[in-house]
CSV table of C-alpha atoms in Angstrom, one decimal:
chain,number,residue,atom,x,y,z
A,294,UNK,CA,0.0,0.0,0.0
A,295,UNK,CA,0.8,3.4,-0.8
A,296,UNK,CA,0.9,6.5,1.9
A,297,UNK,CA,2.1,9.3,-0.2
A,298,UNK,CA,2.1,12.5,2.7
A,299,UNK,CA,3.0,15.8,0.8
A,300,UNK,CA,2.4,19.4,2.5
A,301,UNK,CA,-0.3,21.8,0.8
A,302,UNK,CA,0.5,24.6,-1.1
A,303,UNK,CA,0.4,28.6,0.6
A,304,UNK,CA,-2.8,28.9,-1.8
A,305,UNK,CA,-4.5,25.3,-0.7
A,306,UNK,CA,-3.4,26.5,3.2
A,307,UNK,CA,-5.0,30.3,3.2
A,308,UNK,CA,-8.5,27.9,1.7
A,309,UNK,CA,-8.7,25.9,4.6
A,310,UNK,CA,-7.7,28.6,7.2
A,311,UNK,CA,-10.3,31.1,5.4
A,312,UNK,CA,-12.7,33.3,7.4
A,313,UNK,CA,-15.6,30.9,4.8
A,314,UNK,CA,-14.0,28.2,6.6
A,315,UNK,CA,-14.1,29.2,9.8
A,316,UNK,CA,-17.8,31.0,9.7
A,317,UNK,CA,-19.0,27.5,7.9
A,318,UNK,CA,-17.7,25.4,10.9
A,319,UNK,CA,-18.8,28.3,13.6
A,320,UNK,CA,-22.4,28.1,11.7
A,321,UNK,CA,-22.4,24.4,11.8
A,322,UNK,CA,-21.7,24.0,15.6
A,323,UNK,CA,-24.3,26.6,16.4
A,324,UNK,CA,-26.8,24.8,14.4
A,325,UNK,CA,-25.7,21.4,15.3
A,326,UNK,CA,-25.8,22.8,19.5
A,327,UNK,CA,-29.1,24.6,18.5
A,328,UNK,CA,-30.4,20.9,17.0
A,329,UNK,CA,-29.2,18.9,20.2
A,330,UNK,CA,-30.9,21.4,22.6
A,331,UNK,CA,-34.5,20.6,20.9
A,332,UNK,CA,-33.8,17.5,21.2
A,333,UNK,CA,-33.2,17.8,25.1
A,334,UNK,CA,-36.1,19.9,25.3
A,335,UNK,CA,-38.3,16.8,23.3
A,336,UNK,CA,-36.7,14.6,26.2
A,337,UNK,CA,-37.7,16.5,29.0
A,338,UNK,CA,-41.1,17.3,28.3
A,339,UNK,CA,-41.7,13.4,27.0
A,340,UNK,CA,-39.7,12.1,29.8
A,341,UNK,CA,-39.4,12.1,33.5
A,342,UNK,CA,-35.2,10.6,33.3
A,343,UNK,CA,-33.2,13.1,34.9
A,344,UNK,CA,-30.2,11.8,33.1
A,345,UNK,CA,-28.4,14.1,31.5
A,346,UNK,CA,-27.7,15.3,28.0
A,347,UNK,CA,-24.4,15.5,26.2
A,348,UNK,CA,-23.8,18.9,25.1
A,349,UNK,CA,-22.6,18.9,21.7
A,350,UNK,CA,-18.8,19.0,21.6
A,351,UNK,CA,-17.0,22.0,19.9
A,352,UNK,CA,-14.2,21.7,17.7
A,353,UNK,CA,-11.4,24.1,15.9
A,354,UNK,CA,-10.0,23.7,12.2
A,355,UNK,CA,-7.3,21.3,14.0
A,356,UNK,CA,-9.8,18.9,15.0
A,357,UNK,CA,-11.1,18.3,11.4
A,358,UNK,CA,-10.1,15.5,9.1
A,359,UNK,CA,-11.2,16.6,5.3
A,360,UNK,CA,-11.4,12.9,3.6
A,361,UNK,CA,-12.4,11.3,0.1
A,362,UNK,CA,-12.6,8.0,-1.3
A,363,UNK,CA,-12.5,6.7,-4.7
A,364,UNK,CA,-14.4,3.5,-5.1
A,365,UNK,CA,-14.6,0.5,-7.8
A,366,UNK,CA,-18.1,1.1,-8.0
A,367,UNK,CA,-21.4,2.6,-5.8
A,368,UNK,CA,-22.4,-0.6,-4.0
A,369,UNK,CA,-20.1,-1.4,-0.9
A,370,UNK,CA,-21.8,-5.2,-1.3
A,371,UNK,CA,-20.1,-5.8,-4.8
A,372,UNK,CA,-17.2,-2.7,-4.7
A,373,UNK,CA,-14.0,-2.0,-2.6
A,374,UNK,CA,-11.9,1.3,-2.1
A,375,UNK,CA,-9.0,1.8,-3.3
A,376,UNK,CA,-7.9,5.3,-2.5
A,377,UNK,CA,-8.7,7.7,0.6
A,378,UNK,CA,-7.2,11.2,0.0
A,379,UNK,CA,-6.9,13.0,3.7
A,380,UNK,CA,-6.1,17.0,4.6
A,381,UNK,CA,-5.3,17.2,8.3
A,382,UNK,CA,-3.4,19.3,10.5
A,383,UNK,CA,-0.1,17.3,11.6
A,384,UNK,CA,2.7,18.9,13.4
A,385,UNK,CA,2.1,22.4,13.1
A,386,UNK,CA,1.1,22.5,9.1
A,387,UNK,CA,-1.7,21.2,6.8
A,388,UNK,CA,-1.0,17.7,5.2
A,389,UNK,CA,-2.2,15.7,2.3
A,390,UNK,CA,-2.4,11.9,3.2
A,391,UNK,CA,-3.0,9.6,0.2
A,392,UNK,CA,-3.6,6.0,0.9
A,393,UNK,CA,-3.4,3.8,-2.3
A,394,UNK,CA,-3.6,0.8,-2.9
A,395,UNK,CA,-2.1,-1.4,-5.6
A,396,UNK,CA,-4.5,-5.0,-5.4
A,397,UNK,CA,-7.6,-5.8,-4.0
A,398,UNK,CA,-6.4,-7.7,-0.9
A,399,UNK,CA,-5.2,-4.1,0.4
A,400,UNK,CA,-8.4,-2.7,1.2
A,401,UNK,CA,-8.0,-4.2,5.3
A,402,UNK,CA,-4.7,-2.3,5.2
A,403,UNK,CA,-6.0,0.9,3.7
A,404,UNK,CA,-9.1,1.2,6.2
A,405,UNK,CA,-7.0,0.4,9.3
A,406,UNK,CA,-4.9,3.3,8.0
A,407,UNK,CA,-7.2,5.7,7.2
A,408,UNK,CA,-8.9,4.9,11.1
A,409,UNK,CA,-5.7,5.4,12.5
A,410,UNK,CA,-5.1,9.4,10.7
A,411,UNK,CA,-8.5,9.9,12.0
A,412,UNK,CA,-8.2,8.7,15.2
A,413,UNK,CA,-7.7,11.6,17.6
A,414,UNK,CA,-9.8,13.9,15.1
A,415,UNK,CA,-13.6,15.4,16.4
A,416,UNK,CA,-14.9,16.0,12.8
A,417,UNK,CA,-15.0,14.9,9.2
A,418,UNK,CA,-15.8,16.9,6.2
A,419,UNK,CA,-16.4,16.2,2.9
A,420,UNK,CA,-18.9,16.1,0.1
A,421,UNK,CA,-22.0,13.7,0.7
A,422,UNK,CA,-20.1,11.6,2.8
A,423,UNK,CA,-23.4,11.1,4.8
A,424,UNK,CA,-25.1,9.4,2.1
A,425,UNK,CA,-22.0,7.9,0.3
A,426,UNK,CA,-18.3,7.7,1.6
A,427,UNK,CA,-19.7,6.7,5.5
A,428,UNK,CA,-21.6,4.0,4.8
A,429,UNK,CA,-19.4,2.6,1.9
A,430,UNK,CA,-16.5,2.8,4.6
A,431,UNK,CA,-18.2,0.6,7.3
A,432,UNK,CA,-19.9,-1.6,5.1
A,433,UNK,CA,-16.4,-2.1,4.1
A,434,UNK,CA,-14.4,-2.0,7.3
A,435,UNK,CA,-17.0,-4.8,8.3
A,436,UNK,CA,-16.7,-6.8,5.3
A,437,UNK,CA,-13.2,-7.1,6.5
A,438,UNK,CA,-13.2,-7.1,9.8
A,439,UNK,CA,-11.8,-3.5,10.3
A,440,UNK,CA,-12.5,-1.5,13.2
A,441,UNK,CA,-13.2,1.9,12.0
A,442,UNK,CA,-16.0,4.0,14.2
A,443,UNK,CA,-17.4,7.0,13.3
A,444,UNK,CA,-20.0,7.6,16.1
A,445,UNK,CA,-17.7,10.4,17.9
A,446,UNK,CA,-17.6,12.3,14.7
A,447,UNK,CA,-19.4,15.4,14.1
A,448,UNK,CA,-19.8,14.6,10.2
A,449,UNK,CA,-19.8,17.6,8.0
A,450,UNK,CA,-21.4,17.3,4.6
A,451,UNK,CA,-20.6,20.1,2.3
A,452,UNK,CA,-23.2,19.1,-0.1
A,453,UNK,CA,-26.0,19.2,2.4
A,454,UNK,CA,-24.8,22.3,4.4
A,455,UNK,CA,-24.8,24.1,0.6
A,456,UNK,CA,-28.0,22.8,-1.2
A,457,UNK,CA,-30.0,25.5,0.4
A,458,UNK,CA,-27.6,27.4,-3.0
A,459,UNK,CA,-29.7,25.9,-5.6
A,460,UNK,CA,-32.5,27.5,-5.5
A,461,UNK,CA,-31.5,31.0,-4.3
A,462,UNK,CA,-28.7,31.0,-7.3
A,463,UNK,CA,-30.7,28.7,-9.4
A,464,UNK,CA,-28.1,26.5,-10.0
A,465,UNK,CA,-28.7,23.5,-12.4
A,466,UNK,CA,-26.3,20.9,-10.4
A,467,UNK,CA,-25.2,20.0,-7.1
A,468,UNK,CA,-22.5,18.1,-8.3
A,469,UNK,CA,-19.1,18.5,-6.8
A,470,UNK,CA,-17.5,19.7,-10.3
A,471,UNK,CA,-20.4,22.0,-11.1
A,472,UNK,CA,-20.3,23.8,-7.4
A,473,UNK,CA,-16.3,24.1,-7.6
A,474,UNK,CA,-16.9,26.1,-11.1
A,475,UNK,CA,-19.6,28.2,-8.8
A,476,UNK,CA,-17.1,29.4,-6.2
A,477,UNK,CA,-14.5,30.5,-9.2
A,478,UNK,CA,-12.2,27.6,-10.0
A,479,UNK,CA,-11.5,25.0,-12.8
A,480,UNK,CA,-10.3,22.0,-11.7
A,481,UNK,CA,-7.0,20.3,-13.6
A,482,UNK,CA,-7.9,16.7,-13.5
A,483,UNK,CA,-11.4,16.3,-16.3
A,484,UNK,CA,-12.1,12.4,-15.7
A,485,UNK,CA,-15.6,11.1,-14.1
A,486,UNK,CA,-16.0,8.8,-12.0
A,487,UNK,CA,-16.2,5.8,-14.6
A,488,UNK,CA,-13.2,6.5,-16.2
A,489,UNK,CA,-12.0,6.3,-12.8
A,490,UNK,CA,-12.9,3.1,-12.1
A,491,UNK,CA,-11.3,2.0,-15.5
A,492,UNK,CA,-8.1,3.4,-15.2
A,493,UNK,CA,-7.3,2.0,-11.9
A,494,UNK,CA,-8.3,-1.7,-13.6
A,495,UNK,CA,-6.0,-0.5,-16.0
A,496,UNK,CA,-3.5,0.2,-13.5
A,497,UNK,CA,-3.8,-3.3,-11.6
A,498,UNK,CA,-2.4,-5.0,-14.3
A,499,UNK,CA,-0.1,-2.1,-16.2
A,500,UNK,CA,1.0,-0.6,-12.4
A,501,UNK,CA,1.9,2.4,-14.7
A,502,UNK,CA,2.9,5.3,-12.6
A,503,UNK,CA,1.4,7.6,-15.6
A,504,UNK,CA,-2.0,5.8,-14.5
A,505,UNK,CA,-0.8,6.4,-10.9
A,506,UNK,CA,-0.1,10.0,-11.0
A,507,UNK,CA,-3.4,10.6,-12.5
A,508,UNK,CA,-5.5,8.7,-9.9
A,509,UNK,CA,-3.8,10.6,-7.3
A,510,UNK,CA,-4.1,14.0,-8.9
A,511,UNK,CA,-8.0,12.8,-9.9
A,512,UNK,CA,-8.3,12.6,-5.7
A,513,UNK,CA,-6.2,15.5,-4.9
A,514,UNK,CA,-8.0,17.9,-6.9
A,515,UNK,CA,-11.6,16.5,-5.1
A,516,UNK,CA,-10.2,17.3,-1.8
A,517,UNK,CA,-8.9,20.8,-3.2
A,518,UNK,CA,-12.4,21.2,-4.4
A,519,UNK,CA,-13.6,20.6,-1.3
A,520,UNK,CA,-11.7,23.1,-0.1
A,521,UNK,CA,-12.8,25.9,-3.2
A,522,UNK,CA,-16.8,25.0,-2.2
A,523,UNK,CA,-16.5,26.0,0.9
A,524,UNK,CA,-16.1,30.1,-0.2
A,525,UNK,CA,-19.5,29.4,-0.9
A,526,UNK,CA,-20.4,30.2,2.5
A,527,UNK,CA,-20.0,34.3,1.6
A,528,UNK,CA,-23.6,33.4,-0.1
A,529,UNK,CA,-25.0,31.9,2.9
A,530,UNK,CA,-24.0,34.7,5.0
A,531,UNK,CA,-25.9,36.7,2.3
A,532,UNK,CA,-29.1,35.4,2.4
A,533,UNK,CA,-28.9,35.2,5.8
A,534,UNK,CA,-28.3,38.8,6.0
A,535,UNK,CA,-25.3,38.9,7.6
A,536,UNK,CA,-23.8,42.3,6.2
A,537,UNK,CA,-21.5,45.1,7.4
A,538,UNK,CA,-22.9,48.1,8.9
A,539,UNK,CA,-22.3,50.4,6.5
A,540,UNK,CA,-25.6,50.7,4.1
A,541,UNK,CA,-25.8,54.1,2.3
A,542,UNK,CA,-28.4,54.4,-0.2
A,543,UNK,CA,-29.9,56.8,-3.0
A,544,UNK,CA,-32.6,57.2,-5.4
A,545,UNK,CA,-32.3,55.8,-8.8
A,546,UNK,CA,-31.9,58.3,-11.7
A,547,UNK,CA,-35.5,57.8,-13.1
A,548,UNK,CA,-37.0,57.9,-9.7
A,549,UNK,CA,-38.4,54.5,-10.1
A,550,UNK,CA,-36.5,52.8,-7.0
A,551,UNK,CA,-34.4,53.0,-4.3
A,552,UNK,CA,-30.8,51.8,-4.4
A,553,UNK,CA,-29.1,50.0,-1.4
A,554,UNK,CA,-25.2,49.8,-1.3
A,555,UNK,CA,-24.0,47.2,0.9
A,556,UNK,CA,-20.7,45.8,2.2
A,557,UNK,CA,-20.9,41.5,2.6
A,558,UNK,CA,-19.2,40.3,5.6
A,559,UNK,CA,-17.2,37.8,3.6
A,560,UNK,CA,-16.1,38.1,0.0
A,561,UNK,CA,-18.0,36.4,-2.6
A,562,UNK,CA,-16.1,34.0,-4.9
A,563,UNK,CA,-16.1,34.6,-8.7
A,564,UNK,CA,-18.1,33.2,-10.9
A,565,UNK,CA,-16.8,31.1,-13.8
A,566,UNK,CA,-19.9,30.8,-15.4
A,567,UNK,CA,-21.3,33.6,-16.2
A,568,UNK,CA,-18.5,35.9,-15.8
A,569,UNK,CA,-20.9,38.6,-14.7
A,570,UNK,CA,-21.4,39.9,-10.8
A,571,UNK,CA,-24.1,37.3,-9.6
A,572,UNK,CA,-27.5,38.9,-9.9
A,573,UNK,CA,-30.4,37.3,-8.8
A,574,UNK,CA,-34.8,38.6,-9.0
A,575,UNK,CA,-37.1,38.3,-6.1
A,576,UNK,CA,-40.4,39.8,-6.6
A,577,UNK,CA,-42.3,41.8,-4.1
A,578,UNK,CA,-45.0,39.4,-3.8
A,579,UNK,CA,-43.5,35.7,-3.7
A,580,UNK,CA,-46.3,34.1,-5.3
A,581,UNK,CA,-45.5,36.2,-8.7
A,582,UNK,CA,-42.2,34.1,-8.8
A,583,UNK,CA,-43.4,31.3,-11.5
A,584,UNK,CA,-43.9,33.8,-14.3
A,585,UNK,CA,-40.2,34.3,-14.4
A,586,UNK,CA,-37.2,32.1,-16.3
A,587,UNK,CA,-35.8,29.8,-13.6
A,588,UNK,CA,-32.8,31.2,-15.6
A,589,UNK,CA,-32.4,34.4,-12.8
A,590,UNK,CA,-28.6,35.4,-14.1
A,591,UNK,CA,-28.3,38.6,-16.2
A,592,UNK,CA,-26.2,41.5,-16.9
A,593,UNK,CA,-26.7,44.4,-14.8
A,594,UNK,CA,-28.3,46.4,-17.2
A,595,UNK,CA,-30.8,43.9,-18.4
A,596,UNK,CA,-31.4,42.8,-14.6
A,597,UNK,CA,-32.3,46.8,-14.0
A,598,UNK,CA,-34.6,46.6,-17.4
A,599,UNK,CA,-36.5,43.7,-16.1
A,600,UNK,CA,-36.6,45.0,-13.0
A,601,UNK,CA,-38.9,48.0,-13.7
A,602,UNK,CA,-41.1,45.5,-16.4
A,603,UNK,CA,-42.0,43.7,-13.4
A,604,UNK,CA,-41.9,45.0,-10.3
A,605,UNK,CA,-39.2,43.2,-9.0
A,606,UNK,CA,-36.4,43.6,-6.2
A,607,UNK,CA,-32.9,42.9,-7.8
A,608,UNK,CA,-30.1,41.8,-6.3
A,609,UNK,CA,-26.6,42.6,-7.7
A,610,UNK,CA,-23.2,41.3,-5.7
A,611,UNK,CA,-19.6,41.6,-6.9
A,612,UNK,CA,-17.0,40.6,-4.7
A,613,UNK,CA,-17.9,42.4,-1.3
A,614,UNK,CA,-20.2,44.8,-2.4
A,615,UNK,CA,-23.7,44.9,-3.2
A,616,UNK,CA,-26.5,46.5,-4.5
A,617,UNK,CA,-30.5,46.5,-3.7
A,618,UNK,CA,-33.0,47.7,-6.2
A,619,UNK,CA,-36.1,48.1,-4.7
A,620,UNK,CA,-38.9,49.5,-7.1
A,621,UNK,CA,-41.3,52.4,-5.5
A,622,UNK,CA,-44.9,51.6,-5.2
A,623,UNK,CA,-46.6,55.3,-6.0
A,624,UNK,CA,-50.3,56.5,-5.2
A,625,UNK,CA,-52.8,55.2,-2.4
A,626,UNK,CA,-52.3,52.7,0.0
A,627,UNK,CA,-54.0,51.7,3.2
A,628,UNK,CA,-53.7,51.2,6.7
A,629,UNK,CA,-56.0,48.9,8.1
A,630,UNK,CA,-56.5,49.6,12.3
A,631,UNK,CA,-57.1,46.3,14.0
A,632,UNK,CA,-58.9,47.6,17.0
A,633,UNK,CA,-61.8,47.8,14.2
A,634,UNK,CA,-64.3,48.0,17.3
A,635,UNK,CA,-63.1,50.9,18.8
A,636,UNK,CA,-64.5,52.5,15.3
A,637,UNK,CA,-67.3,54.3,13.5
A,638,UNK,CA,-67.3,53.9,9.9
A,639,UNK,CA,-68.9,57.6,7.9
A,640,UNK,CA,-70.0,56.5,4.6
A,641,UNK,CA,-70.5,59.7,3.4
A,642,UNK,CA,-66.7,61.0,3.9
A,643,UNK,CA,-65.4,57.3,3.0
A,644,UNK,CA,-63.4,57.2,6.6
A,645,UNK,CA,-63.5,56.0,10.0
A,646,UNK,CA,-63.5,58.2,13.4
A,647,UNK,CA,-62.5,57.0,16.3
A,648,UNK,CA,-65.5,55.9,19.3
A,649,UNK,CA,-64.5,58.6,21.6
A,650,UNK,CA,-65.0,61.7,19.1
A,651,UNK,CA,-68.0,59.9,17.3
A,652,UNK,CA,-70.7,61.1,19.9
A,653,UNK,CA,-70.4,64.7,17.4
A,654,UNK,CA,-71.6,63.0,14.8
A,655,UNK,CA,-75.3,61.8,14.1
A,656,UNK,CA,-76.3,58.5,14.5
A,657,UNK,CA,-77.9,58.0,11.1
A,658,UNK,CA,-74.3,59.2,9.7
A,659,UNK,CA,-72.1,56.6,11.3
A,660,UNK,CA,-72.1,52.8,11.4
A,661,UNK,CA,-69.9,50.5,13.1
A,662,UNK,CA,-67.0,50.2,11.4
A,663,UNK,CA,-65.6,46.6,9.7
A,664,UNK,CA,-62.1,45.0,9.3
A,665,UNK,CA,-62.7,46.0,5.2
A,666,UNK,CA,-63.4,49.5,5.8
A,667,UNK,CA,-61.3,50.7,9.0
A,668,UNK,CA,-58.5,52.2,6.9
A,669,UNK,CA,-56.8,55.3,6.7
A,670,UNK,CA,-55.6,56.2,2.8
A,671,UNK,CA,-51.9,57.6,2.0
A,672,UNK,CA,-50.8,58.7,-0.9
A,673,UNK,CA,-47.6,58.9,-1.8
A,674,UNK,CA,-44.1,56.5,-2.2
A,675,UNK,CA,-44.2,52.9,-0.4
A,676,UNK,CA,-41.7,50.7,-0.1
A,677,UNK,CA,-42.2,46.9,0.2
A,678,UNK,CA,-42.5,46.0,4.1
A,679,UNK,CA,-41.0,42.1,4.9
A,680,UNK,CA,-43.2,40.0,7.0
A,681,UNK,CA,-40.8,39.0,9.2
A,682,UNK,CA,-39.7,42.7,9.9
A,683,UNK,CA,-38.8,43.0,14.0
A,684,UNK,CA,-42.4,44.1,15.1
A,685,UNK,CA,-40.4,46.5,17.6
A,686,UNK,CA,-39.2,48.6,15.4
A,687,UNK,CA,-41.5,51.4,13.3
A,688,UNK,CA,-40.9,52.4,10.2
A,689,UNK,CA,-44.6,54.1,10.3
A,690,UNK,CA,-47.6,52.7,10.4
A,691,UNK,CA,-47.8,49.3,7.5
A,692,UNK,CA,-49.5,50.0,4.8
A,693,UNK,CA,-51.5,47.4,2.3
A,694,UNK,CA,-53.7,47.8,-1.1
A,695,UNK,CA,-56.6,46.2,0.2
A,696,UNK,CA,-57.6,44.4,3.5
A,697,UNK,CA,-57.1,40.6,2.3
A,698,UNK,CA,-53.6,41.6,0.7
A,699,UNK,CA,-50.5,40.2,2.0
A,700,UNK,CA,-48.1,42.5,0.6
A,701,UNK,CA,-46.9,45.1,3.2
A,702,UNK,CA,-45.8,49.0,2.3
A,703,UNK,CA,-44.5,51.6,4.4
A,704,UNK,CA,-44.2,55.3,3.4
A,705,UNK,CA,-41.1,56.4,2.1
A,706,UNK,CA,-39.5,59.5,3.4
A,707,UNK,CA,-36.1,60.9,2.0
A,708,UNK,CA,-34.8,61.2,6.1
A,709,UNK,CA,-34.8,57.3,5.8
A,710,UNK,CA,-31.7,57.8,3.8
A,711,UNK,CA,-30.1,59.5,6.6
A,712,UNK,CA,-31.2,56.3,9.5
A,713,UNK,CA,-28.1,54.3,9.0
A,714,UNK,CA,-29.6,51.8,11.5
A,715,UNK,CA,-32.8,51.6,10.0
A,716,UNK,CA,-31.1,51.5,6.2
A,717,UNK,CA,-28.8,48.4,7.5
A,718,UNK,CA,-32.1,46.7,9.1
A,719,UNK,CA,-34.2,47.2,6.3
A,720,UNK,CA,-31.5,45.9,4.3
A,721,UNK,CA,-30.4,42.3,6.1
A,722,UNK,CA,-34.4,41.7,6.6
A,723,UNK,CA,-35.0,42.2,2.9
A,724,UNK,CA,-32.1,39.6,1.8
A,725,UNK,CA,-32.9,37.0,4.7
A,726,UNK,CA,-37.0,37.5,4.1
A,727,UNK,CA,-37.5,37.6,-0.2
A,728,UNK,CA,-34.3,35.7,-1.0
């Protein structure tokens, strides 16, 4: 068996030691404590065992064992592994492990190994390892009567922690390759996973160290991949609105919308394809979403032009800054009291008074008012209200079309330019609410 060990490059180092890195493992652990506490909570209410809990353990970058396999095939009943491709952090620096082997009757050696490099590790990450490379490996590691356990492991899969991506980039794959080319890189090695497989027969009976080199580089660029996918993460911060506090904003030229410059909190990753900054539509009402092109990538320009035709929010990012257009609703908008009750309703003037100045007004003028017709009418500019906007903070009374309508206004003022605070909330609500 092969253990080729070779140190990673300054580039492959500064990718694993990234601020991406370190929010995506930061995120994970909250969610993953977050997950365990409902858990305990389910346990207490449904139990009366006072034993307790585990917390779930934390972990650092050091703790973490970034592992791929390459298989003879997808079922671990009728297929073997024959190459597991480790980064891990040994003796002050990051190291590539590769553990190859050269005949079938190997594979006892090669799992013992791998077990052994992950032995006083707390995580694993990879790319659907959960539904792939963990099973394969103890289906395996008991076929042969390997002890490998991965209970202790907090199990890290990049493909599951990024799918949320697919639909808020409208990506058409989830696939490893395709999501490395998403984060701004072009892998060397070009073979699938079948030719593979047919090389490495190849090699079992040439033991060509052309067919050798090519295996290993086929592995070394999945776990460098891995490594590119996680800058990714800038996008989840996005859409999570996790942003700096800087947010200045002005009208647009034609008066049509307001623009919203931003500053991410961590850098988004070029695009291979397209070239262009990342631009993506969100319409004010959700619901209006299937008339567009699942397609939602275009050129600033034509982004701003379809914009306008529709009534839509656009979203432009380039590198660490980003743009909000948010279209102005102009004319006459509502707002509907909900202490309808306390109301009288004049049908005369169109408009509700209040119970405690209604005794001034005759009885045959006034009825009790109704949750359709206890408004007060603004005219003027709106802009689009999110519904999960903090309900302790007023931006003026919410403002709708009608009273069934679920799209919520509030009046736009130009001082809201000046309320940095505001500007930045309005902001981060917007991209975690409609995208």
């Amino acid at each position: 068996m092969l253990h080729e060990i070779q140190e990673l490059s300054g580039e492959e180092q500064e990718l694993i030691e990234s601020d991406s890195m370190k929010m995506l493992l930061a995120e994970y652990q909250a969610k993953s404590a977050k997950n365990e506490s409902d858990e305990k909570n389910k346990l207490t209410e449904t139990s009366t065992s006072s034993a307790p809990t585990p917390e779930c353990p934390g972990f650092s970058l050091k703790d973490c064992l970034f592992f791929d396999i390459e298989t003879t095939g997808l079922s671990a009943s009728t297929a073997f592994v024959f190459l597991i491709g480790c980064i891990s952090y040994d003796n002050g620096k990051w190291t590539l492990h590769q553990l190859f082997i050269r005949m079938v009757q190997e594979e006892k050696r090669l799992l013992q190994a791998f077990a052994e490099l992950a032995r006083d590790k707390r995580a694993l990450i990879h790319f659907n390892g959960n539904t792939f490379d963990i099973p394969f490996l103890k289906k395996r590691a008991a076929a042969n009567r390997a002890s490998i356990g991965f209970s202790h492991f907090a199990s890290v899969d990049l493909y599951q922690w990024f799918r949320p991506l697919k639909k808020k980039l409208s990506l058409s794959h989830m696939n490893q390759s395709y999501l490395e080319k998403v984060a701004g890189w072009e892998r060397t090695d070009q073979m699938d996973g079948a030719e593979v497989v047919s090389l490495f027969w190849d090699y079992t009976v040439s033991k060509s160290v052309e067919s050798e080199q090519l295996l290993l580089g086929h592995n070394h660029d999945d776990l460098v991949g891995m490594l590119r996918i996680s800058l990714l993460e800038g996008y989840l911060a996005l859409f999570e609105g996790k942003i700096k506090p800087d947010v200045d904003g002005e009208e647009s030229d034609d008066q049509t919308a307001l623009l919203l410059h931003f500053t991410t909190i961590l850098p988004l990753p070029p695009r291979i394809e397209p070239e262009q900054p990342i631009l993506l539509f969100s319409p004010c009402n959700p619901k209006s979403s299937q008339e567009l092109s699942s397609d939602s990538s275009f050129p600033l320009p034509e982004c701003q032009e379809n914009a306008k035709t529709v009534d839509l929010i656009c979203l432009s990012v380039s590198g660490s800054r980003g743009t909000l257009r948010i279209p102005f609703h102009h004319g006459t908008l509502r707002h509907y009291f909900p202490d309808y009750k306390n109301y009288y309703y004049l049908p005369l003037e169109k408009q509700v008074i209040h119970k405690s100045v209604a005794a001034y007004v005759a009885k045959e003028y006034r009825t009790p008012a109704k949750p359709e017709n206890c408004f007060a009418a603004m005219e003027g500019s709106f802009l689009p209200l999110p519904h999960i906007f903090p309900q302790d903070v007023s931006f003026g009374p919410v403002m709708k079309a009608d009273c069934r309508s679920t799209d919520y206004y509030f009046e736009y003022q130009k001082e809201f330019l000046a309320q940095k605070e505001k500007l930045t909330l309005y902001v981060t609500t917007l991209l975690s609410d409609f995208f």
